[in-house]
CSV table of C-alpha atoms and ligand atoms in Angstrom, one decimal:
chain,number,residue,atom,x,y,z
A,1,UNK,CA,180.6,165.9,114.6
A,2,UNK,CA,182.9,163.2,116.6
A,3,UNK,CA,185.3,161.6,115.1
A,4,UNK,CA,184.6,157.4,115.1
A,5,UNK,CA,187.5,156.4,112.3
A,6,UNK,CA,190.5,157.5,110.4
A,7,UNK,CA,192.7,155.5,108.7
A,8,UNK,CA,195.1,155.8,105.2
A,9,UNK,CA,194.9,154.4,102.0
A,10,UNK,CA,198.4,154.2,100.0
A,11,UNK,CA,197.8,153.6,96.8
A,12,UNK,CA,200.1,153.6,92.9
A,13,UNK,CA,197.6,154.1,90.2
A,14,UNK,CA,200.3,155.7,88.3
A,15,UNK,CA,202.3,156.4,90.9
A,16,UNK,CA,202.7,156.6,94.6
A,17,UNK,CA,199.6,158.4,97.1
A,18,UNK,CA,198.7,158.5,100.4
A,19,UNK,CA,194.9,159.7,101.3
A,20,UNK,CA,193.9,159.8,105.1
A,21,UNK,CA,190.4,159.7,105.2
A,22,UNK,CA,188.6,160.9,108.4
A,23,UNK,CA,185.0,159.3,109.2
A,24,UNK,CA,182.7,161.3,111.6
A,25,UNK,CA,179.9,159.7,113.5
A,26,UNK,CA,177.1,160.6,111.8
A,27,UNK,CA,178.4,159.0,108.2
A,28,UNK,CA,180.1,162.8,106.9
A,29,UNK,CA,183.9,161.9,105.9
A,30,UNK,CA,186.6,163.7,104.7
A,31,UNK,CA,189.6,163.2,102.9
A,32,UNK,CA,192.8,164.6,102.8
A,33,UNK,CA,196.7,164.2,100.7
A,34,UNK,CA,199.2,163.1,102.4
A,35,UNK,CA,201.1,162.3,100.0
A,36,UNK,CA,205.1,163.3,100.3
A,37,UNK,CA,206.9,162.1,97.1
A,38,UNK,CA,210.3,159.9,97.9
A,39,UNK,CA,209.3,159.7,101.7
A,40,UNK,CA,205.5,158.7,101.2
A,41,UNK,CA,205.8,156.0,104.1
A,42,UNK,CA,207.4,158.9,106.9
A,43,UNK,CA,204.4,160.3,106.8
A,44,UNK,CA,202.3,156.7,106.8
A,45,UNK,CA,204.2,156.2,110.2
A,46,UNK,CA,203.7,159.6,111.2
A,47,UNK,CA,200.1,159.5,110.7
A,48,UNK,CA,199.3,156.2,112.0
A,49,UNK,CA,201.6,156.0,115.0
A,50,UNK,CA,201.2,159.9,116.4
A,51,UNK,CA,198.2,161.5,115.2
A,52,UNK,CA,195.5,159.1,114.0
A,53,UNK,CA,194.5,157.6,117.8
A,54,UNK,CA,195.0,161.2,119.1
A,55,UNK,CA,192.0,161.9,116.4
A,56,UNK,CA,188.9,159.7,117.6
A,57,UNK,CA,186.9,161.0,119.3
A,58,UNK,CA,187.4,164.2,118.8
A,59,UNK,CA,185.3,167.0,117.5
A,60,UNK,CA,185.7,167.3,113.5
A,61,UNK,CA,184.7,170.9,113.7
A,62,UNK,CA,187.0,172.1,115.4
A,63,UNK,CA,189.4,172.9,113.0
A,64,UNK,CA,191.8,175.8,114.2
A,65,UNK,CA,191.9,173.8,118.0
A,66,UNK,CA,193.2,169.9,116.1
A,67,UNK,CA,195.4,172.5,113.9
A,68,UNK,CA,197.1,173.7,116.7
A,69,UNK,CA,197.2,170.5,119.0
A,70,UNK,CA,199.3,168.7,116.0
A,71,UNK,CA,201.3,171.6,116.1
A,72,UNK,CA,202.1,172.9,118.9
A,73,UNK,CA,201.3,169.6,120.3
A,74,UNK,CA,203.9,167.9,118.4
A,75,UNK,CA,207.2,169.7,120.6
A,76,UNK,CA,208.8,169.2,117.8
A,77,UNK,CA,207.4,171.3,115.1
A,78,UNK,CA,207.2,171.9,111.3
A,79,UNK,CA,209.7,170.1,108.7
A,80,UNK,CA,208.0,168.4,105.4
A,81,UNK,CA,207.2,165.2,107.5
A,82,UNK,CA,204.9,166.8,110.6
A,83,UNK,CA,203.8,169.2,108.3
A,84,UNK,CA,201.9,166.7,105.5
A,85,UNK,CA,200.9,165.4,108.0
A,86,UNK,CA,199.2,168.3,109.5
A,87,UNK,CA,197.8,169.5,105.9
A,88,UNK,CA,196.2,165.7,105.6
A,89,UNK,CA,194.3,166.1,109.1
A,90,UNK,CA,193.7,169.7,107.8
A,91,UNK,CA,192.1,169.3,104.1
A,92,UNK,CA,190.4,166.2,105.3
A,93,UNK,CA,188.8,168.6,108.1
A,94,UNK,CA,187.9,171.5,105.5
A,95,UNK,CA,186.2,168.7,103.6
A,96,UNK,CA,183.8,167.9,106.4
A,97,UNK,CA,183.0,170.9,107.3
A,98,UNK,CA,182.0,172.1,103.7
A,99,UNK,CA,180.0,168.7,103.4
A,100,UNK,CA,178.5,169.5,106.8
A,101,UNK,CA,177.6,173.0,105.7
A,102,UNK,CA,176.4,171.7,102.7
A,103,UNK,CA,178.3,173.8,100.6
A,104,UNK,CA,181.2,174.1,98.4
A,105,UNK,CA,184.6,174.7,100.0
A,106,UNK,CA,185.0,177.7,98.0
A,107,UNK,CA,182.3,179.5,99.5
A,108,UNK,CA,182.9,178.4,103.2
A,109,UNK,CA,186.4,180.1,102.9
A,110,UNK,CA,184.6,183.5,101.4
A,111,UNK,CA,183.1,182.8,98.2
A,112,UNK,CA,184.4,183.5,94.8
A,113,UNK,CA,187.1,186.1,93.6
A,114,UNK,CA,187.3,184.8,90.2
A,115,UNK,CA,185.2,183.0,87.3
A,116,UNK,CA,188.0,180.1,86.7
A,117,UNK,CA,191.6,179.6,87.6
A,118,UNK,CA,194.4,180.2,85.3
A,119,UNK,CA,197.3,177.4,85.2
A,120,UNK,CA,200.3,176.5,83.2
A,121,UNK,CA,201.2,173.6,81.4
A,122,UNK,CA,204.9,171.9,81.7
A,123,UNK,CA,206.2,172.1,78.2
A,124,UNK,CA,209.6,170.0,77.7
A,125,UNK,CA,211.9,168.4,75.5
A,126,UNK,CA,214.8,166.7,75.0
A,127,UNK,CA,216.3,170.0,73.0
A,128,UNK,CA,214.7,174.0,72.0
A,129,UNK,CA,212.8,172.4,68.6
A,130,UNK,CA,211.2,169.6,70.8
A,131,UNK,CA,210.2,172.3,73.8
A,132,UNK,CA,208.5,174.5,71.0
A,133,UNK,CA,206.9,171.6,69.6
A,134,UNK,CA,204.8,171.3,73.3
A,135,UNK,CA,204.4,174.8,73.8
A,136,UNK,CA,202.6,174.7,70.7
A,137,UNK,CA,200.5,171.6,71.3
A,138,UNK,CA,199.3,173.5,74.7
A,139,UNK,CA,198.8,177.0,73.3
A,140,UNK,CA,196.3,175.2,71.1
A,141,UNK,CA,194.7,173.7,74.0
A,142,UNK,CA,194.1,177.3,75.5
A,143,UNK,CA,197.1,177.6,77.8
A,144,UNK,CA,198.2,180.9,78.6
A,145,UNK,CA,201.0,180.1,80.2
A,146,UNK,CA,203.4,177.8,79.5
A,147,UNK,CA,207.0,176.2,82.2
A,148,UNK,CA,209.4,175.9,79.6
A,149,UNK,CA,212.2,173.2,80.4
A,150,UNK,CA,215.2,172.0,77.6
A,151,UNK,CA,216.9,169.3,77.8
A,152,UNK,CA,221.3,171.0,77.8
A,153,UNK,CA,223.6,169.7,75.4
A,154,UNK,CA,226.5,167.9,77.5
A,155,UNK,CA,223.6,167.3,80.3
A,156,UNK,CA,222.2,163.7,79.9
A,157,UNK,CA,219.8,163.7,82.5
A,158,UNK,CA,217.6,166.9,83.7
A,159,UNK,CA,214.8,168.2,85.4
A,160,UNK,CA,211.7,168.1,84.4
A,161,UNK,CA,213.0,166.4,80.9
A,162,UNK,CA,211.3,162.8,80.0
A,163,UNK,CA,214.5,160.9,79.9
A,164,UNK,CA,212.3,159.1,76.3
A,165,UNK,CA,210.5,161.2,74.0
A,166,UNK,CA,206.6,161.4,74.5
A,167,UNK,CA,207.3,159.7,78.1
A,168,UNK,CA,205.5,161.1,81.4
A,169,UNK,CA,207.8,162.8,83.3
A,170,UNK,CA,208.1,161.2,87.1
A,171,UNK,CA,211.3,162.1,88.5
A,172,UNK,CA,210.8,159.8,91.5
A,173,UNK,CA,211.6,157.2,89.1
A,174,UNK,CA,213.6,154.3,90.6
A,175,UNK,CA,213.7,152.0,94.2
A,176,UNK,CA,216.7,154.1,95.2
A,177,UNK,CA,217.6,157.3,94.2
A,178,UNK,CA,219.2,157.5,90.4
A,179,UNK,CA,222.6,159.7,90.0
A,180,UNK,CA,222.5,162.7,87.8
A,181,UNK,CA,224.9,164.9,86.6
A,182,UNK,CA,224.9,168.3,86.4
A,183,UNK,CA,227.2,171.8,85.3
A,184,UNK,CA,226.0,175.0,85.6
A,185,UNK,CA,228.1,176.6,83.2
A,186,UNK,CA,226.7,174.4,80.4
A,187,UNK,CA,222.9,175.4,82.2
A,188,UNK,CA,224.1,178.9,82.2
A,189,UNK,CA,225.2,179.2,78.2
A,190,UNK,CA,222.4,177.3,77.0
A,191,UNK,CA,218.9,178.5,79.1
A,192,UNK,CA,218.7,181.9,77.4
A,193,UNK,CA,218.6,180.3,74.5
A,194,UNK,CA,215.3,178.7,74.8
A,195,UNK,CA,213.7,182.1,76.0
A,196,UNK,CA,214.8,183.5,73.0
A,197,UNK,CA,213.2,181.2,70.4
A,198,UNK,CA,210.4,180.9,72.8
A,199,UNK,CA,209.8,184.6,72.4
A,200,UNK,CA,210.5,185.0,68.7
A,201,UNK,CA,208.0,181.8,67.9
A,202,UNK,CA,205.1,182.6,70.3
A,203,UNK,CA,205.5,186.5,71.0
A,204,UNK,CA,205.1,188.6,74.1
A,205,UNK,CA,201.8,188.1,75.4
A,206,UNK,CA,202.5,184.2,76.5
A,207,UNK,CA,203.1,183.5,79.6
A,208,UNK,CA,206.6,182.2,80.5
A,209,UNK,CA,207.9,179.8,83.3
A,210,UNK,CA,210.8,178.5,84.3
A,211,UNK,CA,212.4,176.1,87.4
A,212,UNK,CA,215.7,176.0,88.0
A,213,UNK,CA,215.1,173.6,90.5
A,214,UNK,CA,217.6,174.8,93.3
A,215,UNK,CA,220.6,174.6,91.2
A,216,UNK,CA,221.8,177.7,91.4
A,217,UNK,CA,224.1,180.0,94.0
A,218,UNK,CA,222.7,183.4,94.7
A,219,UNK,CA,225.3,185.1,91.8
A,220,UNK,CA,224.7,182.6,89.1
A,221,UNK,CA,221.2,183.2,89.9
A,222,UNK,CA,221.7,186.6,89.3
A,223,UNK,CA,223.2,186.6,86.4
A,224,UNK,CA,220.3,184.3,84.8
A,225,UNK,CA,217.7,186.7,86.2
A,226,UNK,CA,219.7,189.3,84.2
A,227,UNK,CA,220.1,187.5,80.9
A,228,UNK,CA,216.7,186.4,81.1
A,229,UNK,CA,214.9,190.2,81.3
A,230,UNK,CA,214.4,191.0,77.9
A,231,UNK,CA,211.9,188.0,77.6
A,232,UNK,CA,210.3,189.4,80.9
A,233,UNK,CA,209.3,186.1,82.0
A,234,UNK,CA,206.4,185.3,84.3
A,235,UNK,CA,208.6,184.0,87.2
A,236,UNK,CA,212.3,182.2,87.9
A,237,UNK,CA,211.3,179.4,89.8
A,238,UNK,CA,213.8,178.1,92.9
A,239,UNK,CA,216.4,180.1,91.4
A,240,UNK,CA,218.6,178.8,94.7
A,241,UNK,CA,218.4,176.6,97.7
A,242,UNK,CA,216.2,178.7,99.7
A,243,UNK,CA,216.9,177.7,103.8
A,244,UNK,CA,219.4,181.3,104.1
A,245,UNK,CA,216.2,183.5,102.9
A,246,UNK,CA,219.3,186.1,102.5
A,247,UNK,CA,220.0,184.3,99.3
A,248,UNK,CA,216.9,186.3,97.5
A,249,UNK,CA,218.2,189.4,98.9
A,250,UNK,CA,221.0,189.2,96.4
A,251,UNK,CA,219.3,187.6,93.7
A,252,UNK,CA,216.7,190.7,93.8
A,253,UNK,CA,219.1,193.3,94.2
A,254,UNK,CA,220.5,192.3,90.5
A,255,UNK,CA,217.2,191.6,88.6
A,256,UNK,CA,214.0,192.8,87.9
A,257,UNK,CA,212.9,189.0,87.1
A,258,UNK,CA,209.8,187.8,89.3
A,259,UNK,CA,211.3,185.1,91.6
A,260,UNK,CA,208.9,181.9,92.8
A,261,UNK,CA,209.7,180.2,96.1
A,262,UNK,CA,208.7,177.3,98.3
A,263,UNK,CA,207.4,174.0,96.8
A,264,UNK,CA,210.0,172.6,99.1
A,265,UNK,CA,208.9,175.1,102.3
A,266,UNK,CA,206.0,173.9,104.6
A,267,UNK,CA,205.7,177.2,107.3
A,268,UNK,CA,205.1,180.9,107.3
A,269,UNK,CA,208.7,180.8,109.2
A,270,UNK,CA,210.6,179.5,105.7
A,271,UNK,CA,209.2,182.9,104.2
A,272,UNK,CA,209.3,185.6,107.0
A,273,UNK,CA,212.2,187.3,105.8
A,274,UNK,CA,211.1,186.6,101.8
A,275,UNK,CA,208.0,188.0,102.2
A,276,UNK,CA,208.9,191.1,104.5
A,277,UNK,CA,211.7,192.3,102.6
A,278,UNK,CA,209.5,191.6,99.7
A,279,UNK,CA,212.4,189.5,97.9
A,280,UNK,CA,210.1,187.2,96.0
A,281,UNK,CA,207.1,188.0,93.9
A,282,UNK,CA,204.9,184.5,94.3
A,283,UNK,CA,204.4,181.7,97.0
A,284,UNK,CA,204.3,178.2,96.1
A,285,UNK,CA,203.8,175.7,99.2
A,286,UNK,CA,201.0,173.4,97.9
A,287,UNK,CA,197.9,173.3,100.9
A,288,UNK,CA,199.2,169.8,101.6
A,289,UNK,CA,203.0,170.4,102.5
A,290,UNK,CA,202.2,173.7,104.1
A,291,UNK,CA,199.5,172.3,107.1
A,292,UNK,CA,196.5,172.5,104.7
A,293,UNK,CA,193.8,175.7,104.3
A,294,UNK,CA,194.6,177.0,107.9
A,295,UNK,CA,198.1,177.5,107.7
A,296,UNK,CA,198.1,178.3,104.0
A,297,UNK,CA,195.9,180.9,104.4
A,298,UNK,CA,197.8,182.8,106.4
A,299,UNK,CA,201.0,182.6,104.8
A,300,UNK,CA,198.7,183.8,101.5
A,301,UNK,CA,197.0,187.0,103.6
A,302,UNK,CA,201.0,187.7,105.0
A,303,UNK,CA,202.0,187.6,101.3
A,304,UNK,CA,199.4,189.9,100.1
A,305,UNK,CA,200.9,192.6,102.4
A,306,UNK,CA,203.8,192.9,100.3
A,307,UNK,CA,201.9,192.5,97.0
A,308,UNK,CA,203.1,188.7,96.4
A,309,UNK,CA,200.8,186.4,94.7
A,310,UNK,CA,200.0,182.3,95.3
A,311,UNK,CA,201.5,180.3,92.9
A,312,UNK,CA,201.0,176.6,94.1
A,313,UNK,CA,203.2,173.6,93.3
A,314,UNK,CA,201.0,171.4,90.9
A,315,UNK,CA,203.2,168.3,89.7
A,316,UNK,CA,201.3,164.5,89.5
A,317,UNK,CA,203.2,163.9,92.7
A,318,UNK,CA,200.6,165.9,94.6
A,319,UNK,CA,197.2,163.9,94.4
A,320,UNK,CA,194.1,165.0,93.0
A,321,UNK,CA,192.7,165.6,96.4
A,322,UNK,CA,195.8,168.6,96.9
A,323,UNK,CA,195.0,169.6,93.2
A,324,UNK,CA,190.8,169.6,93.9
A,325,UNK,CA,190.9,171.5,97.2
A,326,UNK,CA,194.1,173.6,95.9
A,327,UNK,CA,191.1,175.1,93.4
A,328,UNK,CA,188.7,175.9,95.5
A,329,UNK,CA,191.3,178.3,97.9
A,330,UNK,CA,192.8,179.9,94.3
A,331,UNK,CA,189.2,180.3,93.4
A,332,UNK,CA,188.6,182.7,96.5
A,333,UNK,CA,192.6,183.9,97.7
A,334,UNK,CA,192.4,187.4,96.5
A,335,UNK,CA,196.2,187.3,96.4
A,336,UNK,CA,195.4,184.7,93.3
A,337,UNK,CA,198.5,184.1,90.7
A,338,UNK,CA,198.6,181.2,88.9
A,339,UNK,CA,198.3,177.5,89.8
A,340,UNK,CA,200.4,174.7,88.5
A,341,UNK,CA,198.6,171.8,86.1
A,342,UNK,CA,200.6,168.3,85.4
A,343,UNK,CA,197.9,166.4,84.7
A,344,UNK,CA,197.5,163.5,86.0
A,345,UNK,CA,197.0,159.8,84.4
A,346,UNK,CA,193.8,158.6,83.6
A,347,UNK,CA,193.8,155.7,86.3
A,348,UNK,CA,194.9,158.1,88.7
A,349,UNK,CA,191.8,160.3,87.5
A,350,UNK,CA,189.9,157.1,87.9
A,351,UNK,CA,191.1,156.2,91.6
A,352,UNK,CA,190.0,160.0,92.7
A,353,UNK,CA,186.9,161.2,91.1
A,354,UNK,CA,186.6,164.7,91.3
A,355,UNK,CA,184.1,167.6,90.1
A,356,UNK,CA,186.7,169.9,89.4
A,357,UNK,CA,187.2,171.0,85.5
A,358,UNK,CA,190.1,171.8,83.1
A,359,UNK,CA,189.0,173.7,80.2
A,360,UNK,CA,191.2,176.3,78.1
A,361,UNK,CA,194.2,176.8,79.9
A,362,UNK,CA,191.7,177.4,83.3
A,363,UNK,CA,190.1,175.1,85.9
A,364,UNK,CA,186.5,175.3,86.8
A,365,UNK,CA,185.8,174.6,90.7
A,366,UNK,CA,182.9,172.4,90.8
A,367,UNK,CA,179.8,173.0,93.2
A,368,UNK,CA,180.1,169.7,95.0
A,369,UNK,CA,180.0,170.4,98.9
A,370,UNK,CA,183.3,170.0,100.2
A,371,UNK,CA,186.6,170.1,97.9
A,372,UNK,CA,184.8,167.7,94.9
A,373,UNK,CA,187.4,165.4,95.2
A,374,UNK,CA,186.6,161.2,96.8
A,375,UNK,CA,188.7,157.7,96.1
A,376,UNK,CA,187.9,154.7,95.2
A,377,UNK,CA,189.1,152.6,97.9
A,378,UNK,CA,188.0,149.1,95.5
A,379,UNK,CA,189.9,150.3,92.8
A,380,UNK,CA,193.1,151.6,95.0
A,381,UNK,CA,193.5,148.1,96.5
A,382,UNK,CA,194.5,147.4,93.1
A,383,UNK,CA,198.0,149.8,92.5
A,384,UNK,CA,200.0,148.7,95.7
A,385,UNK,CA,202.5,151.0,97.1
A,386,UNK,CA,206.4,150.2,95.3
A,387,UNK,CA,208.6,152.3,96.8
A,388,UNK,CA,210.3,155.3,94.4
A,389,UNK,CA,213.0,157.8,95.1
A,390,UNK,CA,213.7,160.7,94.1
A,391,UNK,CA,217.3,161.1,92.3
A,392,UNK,CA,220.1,163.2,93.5
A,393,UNK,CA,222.3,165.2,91.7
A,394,UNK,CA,226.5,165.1,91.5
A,395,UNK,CA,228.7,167.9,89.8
A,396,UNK,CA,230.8,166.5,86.7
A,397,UNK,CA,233.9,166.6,89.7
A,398,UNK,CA,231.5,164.6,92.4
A,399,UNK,CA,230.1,166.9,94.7
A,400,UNK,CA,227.0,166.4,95.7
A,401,UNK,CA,225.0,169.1,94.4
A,402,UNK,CA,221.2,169.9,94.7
A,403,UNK,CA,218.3,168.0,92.7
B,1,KDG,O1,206.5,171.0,89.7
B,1,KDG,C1,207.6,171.6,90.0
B,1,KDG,O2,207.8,172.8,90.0
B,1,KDG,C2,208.6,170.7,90.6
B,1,KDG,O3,209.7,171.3,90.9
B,1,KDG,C3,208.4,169.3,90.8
B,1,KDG,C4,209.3,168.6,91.8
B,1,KDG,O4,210.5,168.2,91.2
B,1,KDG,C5,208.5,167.4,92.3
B,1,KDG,O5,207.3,167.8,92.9
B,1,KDG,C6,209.4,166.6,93.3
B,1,KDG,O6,208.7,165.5,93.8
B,2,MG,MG1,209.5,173.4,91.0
């Protein structure tokens, strides 16, 4: 199974993606996401200048040995870059091997723990009325759980908010990064509000999300953990910047709120302390950010020690081919949780085929050998890459705050 080719394809059917695809000798290929939203073409230059030539010729198969040599190999290791990177080589890998096998990824990592995989749906809006509005559209599709996000009178621009009504929400959404403002205090008065006409319009049994995105110091995230108990949500997502893990310690010591962290980590290291102390309560590192199945999988078994739960990141800024083989490992992680769903647009569904299938709130793994997922190279050619940054966020006095 030697490696003859393995090259990249960047590609905006919607928006920005890069796909390494790996090509073995006797015809099998793989592909993998390397797709790393704001600094898509680091990891272009990373790929194609330090690990594509040290690829051919080598042995697809061996999976855990090319993990390691792009690891340890690279001196200097992890960060988002080296590790996208890494989880490209790596899902790309796991996709010939299952194709090789003849089988399903699914079942090459242990078969199946579960029948279909629950998600939730971003609901938003511009205020409480227009958030309700979308969690009722997607309870009627059969969501069970729903990421509830408000837009915050005084705030103009926020996270996860379509800055026009019925717009897709892409934050990367100009050449250079756009300036937001933010205040916590108007955050603060406003958020519990939406959890409690969220709860007195859909009940107890929904499922409810919510990301703070960052924004928050370890206090302030305390005190929203607190406020927010009596609509015993299903997690607090990024309730603070989370490089001092200590942060959590805090956090958890005031609330009984489940905590998510680590769309933003890409090692076991960024969660030693988190998971030990058992600080959070789900994992969210997508398999592409986090060095693909054979890091991830590990960081998952670690987790389950302490009774945390996978939770992967899931926004359209991940491609398909992260979504598709994201499935197939929360269709056999015991550890299971939830998994994120933005769908994607239909040209991007167009530009990756895929097996996998959405249906009442769940997806359904398909049976295809290897992760399901393929591209279109004929049809990419036709969405050139256009550069798109992510925006950064200012207090209303200046300071550079977090996004
Ligand atoms: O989907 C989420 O939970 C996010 O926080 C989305 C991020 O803002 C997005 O992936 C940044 O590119
Ligand atoms: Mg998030």
């Amino acid at each position: 199974m030697i490696i003859s080719d393995a090259y990249l394809i960047v590609t905006s059917p919607g928006r920005n993606f890069v796909t390494l695809k790996i090509v073995t000798e006797s015809g099998i290929y793989g592909i993998g996401d390397a797709t790393l939203n704001g600094r898509e073409m680091a990891v272009v230059a990373y790929l194609e200048e330090h690990v594509i030539p040290t690829l051919i010729g080598r042995d697809a198969s061996r999976i855990e040995d090319i993990w390691h040599y792009l690891y340890r190999g690279a001196y200097w290791r992890r960060g988002p870059v080296t590790m996208a990177a890494i989880g490209a080589v790596d899902l790309a890998l796991w996709d010939i091997k299952a194709k090789a096998a003849g089988m399903p990824l699914y079942q090459l990592l242990g078969g199946k723990s579960r029948e279909r995989v629950m998600t939730y749906a971003h609901c938003t809006g511009k205020d409480i009325e227009s958030c309700l509005t979308e969690v009722d559209k997607h309870v009627k599709q059969g969501y069970r759980a729903v990421r509830v996000q408000s837009g915050v009178p005084g705030i103009a621009t926020i996270y996860g908010v379509a800055k026009r009504e019925g717009e897709r929400y892409e934050p990367a959404d100009s050449e250079l990064p756009a300036e937001h403002v933010w205040s916590t205090e108007k955050y603060l008065n406003h958020v519990p509000k939406l959890f409690t006409a969220v709860r007195e319009r859909f009940g107890d049994d929904l499922h409810v999300l919510h990301d703070v995105h960052h924004r928050l110091t370890p206090i302030e995230a305390a005190r929203l953990g607190k406020a927010v108990e009596p609509f015993h949500l299903f997690w607090l997502e990024d309730c603070v910047p989370a490089e001092n893990q200590q942060s959590l310690k805090l956090v958890r010591e005031h609330t009984t709120t489940p905590l998510a962290i680590g769309e933003v980590f890409n090692s076991i290291h960024d969660y030693r302390e988190l998971i030990e102390n058992q600080w959070i309560d789900y994992i969210r590192t997508p398999l592409s950010h986090g060095g693909g199945i054979t890091h991830m999988r590990r960081v998952a078994d670690f987790a389950a020690l302490y009774h945390i739960r996978t939770g992967f990141h899931g926004p359209t800024d991940l491609s398909p081919v992260c979504l598709g083989a994201a499935i197939h490992f929360d269709t056999w992680v015991p550890n299971f949780g939830i998994q994120e769903h933005m769908p994607h647009e239909a040209i991007t569904d167009q530009v990756f085929p895929h097996d996998y299938r959405f249906e009442d709130g769940h997806f359904l793994v398909g049976e295809t050998p290897g992760h399901g997922v393929d591209i279109d190279e004929d049809l990419a050619r036709k969405y050139p890459y256009k550069r798109a940054s992510l925006p950064v966020n200012r207090l209303e006095d200046g300071t550079l705050w977090h996004w």
